[in-house]
Tab-separated table of C-alpha atoms and ligand atoms in Angstrom:
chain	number	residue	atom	x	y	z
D	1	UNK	CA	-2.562	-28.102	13.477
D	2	UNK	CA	0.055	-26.659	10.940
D	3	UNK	CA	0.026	-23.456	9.347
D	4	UNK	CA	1.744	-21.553	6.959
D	5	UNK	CA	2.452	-17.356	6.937
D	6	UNK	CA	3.558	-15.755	4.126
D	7	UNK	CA	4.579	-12.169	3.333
D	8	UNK	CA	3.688	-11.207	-0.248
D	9	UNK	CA	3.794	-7.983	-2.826
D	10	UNK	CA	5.070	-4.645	-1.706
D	11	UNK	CA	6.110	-4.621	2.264
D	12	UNK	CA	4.401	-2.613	4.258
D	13	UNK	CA	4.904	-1.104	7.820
D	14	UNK	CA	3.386	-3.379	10.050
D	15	UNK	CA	3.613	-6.966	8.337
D	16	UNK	CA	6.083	-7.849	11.861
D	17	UNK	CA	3.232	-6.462	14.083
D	18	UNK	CA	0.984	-8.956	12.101
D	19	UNK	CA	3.694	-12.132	12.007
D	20	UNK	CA	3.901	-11.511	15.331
D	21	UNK	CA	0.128	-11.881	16.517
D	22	UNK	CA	-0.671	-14.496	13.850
D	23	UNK	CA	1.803	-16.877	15.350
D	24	UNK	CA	1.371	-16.049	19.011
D	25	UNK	CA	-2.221	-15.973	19.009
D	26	UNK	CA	-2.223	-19.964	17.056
D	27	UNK	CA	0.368	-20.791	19.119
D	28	UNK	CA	-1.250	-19.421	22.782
D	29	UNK	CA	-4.645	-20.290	21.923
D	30	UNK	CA	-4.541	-23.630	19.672
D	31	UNK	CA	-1.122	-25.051	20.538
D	32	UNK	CA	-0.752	-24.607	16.341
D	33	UNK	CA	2.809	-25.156	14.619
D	34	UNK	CA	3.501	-22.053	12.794
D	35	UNK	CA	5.669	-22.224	9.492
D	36	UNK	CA	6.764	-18.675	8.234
D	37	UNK	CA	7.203	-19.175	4.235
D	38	UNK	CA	10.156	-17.205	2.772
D	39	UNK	CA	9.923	-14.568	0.269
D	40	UNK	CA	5.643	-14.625	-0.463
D	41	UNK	CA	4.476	-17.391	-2.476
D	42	UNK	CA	8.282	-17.798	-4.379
D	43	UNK	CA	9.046	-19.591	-0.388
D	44	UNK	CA	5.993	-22.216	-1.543
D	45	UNK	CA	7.304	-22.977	-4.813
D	46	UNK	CA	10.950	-23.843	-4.026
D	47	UNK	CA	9.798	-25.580	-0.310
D	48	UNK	CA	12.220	-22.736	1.352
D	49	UNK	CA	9.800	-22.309	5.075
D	50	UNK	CA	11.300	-22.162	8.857
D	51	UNK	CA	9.470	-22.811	12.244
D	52	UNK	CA	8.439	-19.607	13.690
D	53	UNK	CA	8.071	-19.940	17.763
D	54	UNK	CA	7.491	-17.329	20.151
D	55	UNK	CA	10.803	-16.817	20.693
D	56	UNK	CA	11.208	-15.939	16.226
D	57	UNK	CA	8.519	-13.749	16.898
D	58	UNK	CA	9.911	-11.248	19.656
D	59	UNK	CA	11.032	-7.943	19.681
D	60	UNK	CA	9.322	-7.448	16.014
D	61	UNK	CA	6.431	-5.298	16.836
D	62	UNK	CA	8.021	-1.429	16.003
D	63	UNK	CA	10.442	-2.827	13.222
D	64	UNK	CA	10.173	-2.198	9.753
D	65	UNK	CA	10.109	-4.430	6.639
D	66	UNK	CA	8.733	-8.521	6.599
D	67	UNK	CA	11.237	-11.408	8.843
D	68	UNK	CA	10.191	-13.471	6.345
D	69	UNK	CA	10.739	-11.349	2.849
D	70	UNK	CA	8.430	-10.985	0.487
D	71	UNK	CA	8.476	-11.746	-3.155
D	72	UNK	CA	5.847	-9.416	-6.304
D	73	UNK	CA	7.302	-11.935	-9.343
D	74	UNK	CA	6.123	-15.379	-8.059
D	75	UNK	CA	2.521	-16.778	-8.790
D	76	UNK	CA	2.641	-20.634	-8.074
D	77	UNK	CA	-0.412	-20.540	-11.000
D	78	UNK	CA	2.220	-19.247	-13.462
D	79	UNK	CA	3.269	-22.418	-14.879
D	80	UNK	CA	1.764	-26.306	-14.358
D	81	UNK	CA	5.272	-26.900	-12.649
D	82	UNK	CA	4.970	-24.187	-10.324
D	83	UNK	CA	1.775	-24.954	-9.035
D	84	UNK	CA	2.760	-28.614	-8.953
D	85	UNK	CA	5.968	-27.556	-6.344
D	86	UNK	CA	3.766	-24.996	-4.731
D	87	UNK	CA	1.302	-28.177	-3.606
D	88	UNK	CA	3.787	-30.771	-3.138
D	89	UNK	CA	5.980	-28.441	-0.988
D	90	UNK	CA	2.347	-27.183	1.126
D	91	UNK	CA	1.857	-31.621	1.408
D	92	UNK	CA	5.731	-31.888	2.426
D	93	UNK	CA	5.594	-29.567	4.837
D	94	UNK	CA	2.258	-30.824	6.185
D	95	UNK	CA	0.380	-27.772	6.108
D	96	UNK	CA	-3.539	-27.176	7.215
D	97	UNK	CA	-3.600	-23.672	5.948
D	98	UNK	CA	-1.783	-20.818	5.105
D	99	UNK	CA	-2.079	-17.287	6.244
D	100	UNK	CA	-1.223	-14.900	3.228
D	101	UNK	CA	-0.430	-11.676	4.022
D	102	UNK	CA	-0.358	-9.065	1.167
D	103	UNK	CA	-2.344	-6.535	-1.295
D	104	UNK	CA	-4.806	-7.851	-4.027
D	105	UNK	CA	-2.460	-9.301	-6.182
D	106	UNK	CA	-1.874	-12.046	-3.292
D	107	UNK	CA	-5.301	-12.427	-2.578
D	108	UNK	CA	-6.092	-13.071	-6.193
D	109	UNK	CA	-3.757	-15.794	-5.967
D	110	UNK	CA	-4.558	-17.526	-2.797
D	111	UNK	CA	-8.257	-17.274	-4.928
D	112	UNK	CA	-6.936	-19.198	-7.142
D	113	UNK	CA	-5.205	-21.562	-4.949
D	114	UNK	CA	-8.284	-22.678	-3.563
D	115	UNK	CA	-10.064	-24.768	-5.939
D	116	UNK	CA	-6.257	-26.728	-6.205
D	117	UNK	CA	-6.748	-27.715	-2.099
D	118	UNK	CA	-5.205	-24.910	-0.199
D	119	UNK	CA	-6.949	-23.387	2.532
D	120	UNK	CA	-6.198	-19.901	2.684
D	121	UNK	CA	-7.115	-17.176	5.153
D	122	UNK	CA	-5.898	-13.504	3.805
D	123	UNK	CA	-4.672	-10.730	5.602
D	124	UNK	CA	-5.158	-7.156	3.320
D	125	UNK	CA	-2.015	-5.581	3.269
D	126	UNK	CA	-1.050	-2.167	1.629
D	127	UNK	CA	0.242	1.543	2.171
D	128	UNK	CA	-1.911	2.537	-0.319
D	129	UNK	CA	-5.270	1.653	1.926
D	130	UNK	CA	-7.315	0.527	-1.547
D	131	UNK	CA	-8.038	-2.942	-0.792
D	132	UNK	CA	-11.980	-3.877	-1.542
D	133	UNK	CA	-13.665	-4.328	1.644
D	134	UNK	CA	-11.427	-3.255	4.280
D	135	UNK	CA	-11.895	0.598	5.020
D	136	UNK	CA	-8.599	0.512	6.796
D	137	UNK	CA	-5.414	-0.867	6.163
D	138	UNK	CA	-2.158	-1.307	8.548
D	139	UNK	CA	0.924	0.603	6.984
D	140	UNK	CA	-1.375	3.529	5.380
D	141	UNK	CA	-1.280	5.432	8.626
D	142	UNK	CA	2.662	5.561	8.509
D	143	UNK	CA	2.970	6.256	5.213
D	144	UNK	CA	0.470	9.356	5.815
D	145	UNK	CA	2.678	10.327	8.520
D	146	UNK	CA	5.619	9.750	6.691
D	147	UNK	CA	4.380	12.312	3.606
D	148	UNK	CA	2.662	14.691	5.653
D	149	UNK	CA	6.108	15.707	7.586
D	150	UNK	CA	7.578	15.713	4.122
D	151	UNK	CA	5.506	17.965	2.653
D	152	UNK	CA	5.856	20.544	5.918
D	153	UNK	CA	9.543	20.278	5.264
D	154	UNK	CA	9.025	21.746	1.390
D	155	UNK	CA	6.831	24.001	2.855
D	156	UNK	CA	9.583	26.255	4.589
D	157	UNK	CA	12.312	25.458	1.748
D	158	UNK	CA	9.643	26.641	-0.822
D	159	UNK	CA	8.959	29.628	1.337
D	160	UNK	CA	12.182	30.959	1.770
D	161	UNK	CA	13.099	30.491	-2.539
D	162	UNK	CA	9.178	31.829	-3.227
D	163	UNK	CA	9.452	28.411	-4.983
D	164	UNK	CA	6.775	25.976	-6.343
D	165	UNK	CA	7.002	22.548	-4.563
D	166	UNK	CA	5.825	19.634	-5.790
D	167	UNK	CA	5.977	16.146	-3.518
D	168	UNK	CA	4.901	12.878	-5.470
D	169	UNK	CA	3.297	9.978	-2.740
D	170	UNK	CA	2.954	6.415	-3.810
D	171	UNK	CA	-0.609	5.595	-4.922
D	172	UNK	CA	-1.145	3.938	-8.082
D	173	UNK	CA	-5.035	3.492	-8.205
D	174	UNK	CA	-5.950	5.000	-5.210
D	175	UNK	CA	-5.071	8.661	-3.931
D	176	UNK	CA	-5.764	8.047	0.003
D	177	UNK	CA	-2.043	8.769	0.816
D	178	UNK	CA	-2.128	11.784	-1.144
D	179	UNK	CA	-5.527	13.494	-0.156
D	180	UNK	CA	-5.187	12.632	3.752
D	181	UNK	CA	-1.202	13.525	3.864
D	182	UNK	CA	-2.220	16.313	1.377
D	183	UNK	CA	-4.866	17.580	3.940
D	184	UNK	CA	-2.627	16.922	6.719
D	185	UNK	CA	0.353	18.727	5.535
D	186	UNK	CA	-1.461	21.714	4.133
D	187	UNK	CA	-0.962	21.161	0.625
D	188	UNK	CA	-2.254	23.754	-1.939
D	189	UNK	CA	-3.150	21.446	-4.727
D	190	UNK	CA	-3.849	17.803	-3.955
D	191	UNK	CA	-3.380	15.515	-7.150
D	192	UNK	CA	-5.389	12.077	-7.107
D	193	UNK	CA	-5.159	9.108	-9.823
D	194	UNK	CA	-9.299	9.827	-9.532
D	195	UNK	CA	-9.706	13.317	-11.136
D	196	UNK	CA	-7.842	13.914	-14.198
D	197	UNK	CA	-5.801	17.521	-13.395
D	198	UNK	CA	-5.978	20.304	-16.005
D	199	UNK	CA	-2.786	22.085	-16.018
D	200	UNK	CA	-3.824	25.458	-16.611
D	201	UNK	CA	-6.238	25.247	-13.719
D	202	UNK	CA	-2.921	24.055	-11.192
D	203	UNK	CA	-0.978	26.203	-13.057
D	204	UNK	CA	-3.336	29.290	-11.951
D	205	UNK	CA	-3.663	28.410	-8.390
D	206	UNK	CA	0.223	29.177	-8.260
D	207	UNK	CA	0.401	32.159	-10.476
D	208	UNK	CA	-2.112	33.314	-7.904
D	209	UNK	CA	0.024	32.086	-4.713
D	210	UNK	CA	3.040	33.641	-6.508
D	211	UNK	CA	1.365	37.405	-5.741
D	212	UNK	CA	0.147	36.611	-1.990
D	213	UNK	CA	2.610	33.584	-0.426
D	214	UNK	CA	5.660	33.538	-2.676
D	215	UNK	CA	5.227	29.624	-2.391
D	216	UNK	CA	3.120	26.737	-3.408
D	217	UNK	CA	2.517	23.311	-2.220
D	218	UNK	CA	1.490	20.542	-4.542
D	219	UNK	CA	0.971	16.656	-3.717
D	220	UNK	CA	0.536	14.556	-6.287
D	221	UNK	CA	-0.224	10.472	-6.374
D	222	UNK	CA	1.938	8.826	-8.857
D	223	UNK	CA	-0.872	7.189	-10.595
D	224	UNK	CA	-2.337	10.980	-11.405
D	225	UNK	CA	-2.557	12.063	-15.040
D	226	UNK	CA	-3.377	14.753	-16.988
D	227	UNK	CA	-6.808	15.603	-18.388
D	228	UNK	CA	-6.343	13.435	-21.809
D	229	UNK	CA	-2.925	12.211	-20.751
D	230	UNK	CA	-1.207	8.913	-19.562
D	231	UNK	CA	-0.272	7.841	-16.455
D	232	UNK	CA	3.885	8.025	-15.917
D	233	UNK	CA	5.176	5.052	-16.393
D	234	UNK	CA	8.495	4.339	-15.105
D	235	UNK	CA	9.163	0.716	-16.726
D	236	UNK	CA	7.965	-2.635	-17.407
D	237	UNK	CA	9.067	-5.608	-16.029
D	238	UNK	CA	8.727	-8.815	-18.249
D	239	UNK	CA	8.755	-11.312	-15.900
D	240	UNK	CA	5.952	-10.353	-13.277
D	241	UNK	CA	2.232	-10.528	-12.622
D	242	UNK	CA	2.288	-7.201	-11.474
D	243	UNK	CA	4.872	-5.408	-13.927
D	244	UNK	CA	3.545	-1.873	-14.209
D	245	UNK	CA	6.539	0.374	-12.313
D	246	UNK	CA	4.676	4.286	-11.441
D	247	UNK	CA	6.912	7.021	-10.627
D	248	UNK	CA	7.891	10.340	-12.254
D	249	UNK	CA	4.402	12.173	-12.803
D	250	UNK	CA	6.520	15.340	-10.176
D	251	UNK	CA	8.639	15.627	-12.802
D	252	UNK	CA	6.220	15.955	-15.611
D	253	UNK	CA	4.437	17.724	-13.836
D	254	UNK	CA	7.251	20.102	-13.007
D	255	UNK	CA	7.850	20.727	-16.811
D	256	UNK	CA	3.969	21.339	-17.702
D	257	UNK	CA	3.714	24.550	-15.397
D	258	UNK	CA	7.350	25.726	-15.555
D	259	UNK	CA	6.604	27.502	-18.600
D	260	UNK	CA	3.723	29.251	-16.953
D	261	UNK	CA	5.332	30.429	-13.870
D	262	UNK	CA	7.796	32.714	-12.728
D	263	UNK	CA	9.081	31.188	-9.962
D	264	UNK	CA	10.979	27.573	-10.220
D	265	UNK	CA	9.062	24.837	-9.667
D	266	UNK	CA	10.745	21.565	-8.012
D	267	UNK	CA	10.056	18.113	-7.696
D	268	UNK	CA	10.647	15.444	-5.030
D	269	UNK	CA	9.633	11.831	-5.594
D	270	UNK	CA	9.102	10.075	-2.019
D	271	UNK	CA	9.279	6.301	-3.176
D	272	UNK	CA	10.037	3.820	-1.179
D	273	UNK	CA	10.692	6.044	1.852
D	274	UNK	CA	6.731	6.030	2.585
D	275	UNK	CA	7.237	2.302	3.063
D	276	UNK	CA	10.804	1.847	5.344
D	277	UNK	CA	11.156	2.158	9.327
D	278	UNK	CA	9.010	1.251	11.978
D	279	UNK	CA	4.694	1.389	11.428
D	280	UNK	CA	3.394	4.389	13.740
D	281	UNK	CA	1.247	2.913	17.156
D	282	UNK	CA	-1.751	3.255	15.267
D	283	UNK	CA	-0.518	0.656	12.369
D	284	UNK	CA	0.702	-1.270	15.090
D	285	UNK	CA	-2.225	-1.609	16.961
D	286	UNK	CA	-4.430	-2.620	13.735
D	287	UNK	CA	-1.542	-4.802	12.139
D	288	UNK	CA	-1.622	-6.777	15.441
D	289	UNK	CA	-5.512	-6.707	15.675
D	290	UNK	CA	-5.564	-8.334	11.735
D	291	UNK	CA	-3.246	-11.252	12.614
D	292	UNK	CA	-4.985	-11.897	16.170
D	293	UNK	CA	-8.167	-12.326	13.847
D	294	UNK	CA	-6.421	-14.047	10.873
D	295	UNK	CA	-5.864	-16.746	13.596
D	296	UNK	CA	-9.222	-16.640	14.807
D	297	UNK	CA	-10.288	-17.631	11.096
D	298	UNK	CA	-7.774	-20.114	11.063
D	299	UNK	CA	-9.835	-21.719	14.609
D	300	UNK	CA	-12.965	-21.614	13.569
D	301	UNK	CA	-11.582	-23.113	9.873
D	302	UNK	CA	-13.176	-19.998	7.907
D	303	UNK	CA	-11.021	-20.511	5.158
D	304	UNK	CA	-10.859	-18.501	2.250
D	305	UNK	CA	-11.754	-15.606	3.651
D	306	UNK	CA	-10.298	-12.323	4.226
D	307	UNK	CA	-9.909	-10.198	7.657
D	308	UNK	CA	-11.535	-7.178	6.950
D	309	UNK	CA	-12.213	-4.073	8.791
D	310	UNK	CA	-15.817	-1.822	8.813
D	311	UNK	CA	-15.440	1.283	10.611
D	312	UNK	CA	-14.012	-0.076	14.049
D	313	UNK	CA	-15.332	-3.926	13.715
D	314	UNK	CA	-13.206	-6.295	12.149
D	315	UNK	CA	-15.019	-9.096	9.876
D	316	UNK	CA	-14.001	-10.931	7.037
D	317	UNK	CA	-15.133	-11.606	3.475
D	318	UNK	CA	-14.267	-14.080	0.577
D	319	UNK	CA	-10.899	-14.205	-1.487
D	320	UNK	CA	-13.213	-13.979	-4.441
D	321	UNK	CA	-14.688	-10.606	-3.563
D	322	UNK	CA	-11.706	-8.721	-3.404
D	323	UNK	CA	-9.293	-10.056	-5.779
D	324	UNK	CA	-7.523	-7.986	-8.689
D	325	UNK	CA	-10.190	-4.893	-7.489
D	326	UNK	CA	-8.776	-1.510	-6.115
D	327	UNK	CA	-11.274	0.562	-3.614
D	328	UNK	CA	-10.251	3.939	-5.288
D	329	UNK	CA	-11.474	7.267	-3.441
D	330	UNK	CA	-15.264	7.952	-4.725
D	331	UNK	CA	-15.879	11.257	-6.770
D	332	UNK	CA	-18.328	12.585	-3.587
D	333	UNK	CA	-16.282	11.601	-0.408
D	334	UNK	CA	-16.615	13.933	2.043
D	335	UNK	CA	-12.105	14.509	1.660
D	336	UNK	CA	-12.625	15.781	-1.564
D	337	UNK	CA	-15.496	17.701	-0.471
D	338	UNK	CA	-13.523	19.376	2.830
D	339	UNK	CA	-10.540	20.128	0.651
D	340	UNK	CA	-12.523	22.020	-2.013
D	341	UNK	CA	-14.327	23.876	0.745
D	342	UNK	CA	-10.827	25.138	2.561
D	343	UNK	CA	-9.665	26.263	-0.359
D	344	UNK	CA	-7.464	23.347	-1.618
D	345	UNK	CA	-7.552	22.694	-5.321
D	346	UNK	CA	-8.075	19.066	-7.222
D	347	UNK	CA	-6.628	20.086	-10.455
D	348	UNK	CA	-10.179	20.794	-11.893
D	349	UNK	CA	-11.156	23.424	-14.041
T	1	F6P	O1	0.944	-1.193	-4.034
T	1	F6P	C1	1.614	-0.414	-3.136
T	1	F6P	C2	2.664	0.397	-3.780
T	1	F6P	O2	3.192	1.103	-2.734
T	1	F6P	C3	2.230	1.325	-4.942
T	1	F6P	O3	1.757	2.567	-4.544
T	1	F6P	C4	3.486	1.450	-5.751
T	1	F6P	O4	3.227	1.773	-7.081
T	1	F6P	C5	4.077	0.105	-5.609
T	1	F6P	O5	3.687	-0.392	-4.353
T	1	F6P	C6	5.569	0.087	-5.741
T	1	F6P	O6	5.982	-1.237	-5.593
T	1	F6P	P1	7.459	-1.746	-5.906
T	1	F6P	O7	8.263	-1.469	-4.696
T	1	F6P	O8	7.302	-3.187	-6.142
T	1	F6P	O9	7.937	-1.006	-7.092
């Protein structure tokens, strides 16, 4: 048996840890070949794939980033041609499936793939833990991490200046980063692309901080907005199925309660650092437990399907039941709940 791995979309900590067990579990339990694609589904379209053995495999666990690159412009259903390549290249190269590692726009393609002949198994993939069906997913945990020390480290700058500090996470549909980091770090105000935040409500919470702490703490998800606003959009790219580029809402943000406050209010922007370096254990240890199942799918010739996890128990559903959805955090989870209770606010009036 032959199969094909591919990273694709936004990397994520943890798509080595998964690599790795894909390819060592197919190769240790089915004597399969493994083929790593190059650069996501772009690696398919131009035939550009490599032998992964144990030996490619090693030493990848803890490091950051994909072996195999990743690609967020290439959709072999963009074009006739491209599909054409993407199939002749998969016949070439003699594959039996493919294991497709990425977020929902990658599982909306390897969807589509299937009616064309490829077998797909998918493997959900993304910081910002919002992928239908899987309650859990590898690289969120680090990310969380990664924003939570970030936000104590604005804490005692904003403390010594009696400043307002506001810390923007990546999180475009989906606020988990921002709510759990935002618990986690002891955030004031927690921001979410969910509720709508009304400025003079966030812009009270700190007028009121400004008499007691000196200091405030703000988190806000990119993808938040203001109650009849718009979302911050950074760009858009022209030449991608996924061209809507978030980032900036700190900085409006920043502006909208400046001229209610007396103290300064600053902005940092996180980006990409949320997604660099080396997945905690815990991303580790799930990363590793998706591929060891992706290749159990792959045995038992369950294609189509993606590795999912339910509270501890990994399953799997189909391609077609997650694709182009978002599992965005619902307006009575017990978070938002918890954070109202302690005193946190949402933004709301
Ligand atoms: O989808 C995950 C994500 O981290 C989003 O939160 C963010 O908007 C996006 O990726 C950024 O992706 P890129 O690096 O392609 O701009």
């Amino acid at each position: 048996m032959r199969i094909g791995v591919l990273t694709g979309g936004g990397d994520c900590p943890g798509l080595n840890a998964v690599l790795r067990a894909v390819t060592k579990s197919l190769i240790g339990t089915c004597s399969a070949e493994v083929i790593g694609i190059e650069d996501g589904f772009q690696g398919l379209i131009d035939g550009r794939m490599r032998v992964l053995d144990w030996r490619a495999v090693s030493g990848i666990l803890a490091t950051g980033g994909t072996i195999l690159g990743t690609s967020n412009r290439a959709n072999p259903l963009g074009s006739a041609e491209t599909l054409e390549a993407a199939l002749r290249h998969a016949r070439e190269w003699r594959l039996d499936g493919i294991v497709a590692i990425g977020g929902d726009g990658t599982m909306a393609i390897a969807g589509g793939l299937e009616p064309h002949g490829l077998k797909i198994v998918g493997v959900p993939k993304t910081i910002d833990n919002d992928i239908e069906g899987c309650d859990r997913s590898f690289g969120f945990d680090t990310a969380v991490a990664i924003v939570t020390e970030a936000l104590e480290r604005v804490q005692t700058t904003g403390q010594s200046h009696g400043r307002v500090m506001i810390v923007e996470t990546m999180g475009r549909y989906a606020g988990w980063i921002a709510l759990e980091a935002g618990i986690a770090g002891a955030a004031d105000v927690i921001l979410l692309p969910e509720i709508d935040y009304d400025v003079d409500a966030v812009a009270a919470v700190c007028r009121e901080r400004e008499q007691r702490q000196r200091y405030t703490v703000i988190c806000i998800a990119e993808g938040a907005k203001p109650r009849s606003g718009e979302m911050t959009i950074e760009r858009r790219l022209t030449d991608s199925p996924d061209p809507v580029r978030l980032g900036g809402v700190a900085h409006v943000l920043r502006a909208q309660l400046q001229p209610h406050l007396k103290s300064e209010v600053r902005a940092t922007v996180l980006g990409h650092v949320q997604r660099g370096g080396a997945p905690t254990p815990f991303d580790r240890v799930l990363a590793t437990r998706f591929g060891n199942e992706a290749a159990h799918l792959v045995q038992r010739g369950e294609f189509g399907r993606m590795v999912t996890l339910a509270g501890a128990e990994l399953g799997s559903v189909p391609l077609a039941d997650v694709a182009g959805r978002n599992r965005r955090v619902p307006a009575g989870h017990p978070l938002l709940t918890c954070a109202r209770q302690i005193g946190v606010s949402l933004g709301e009036r």
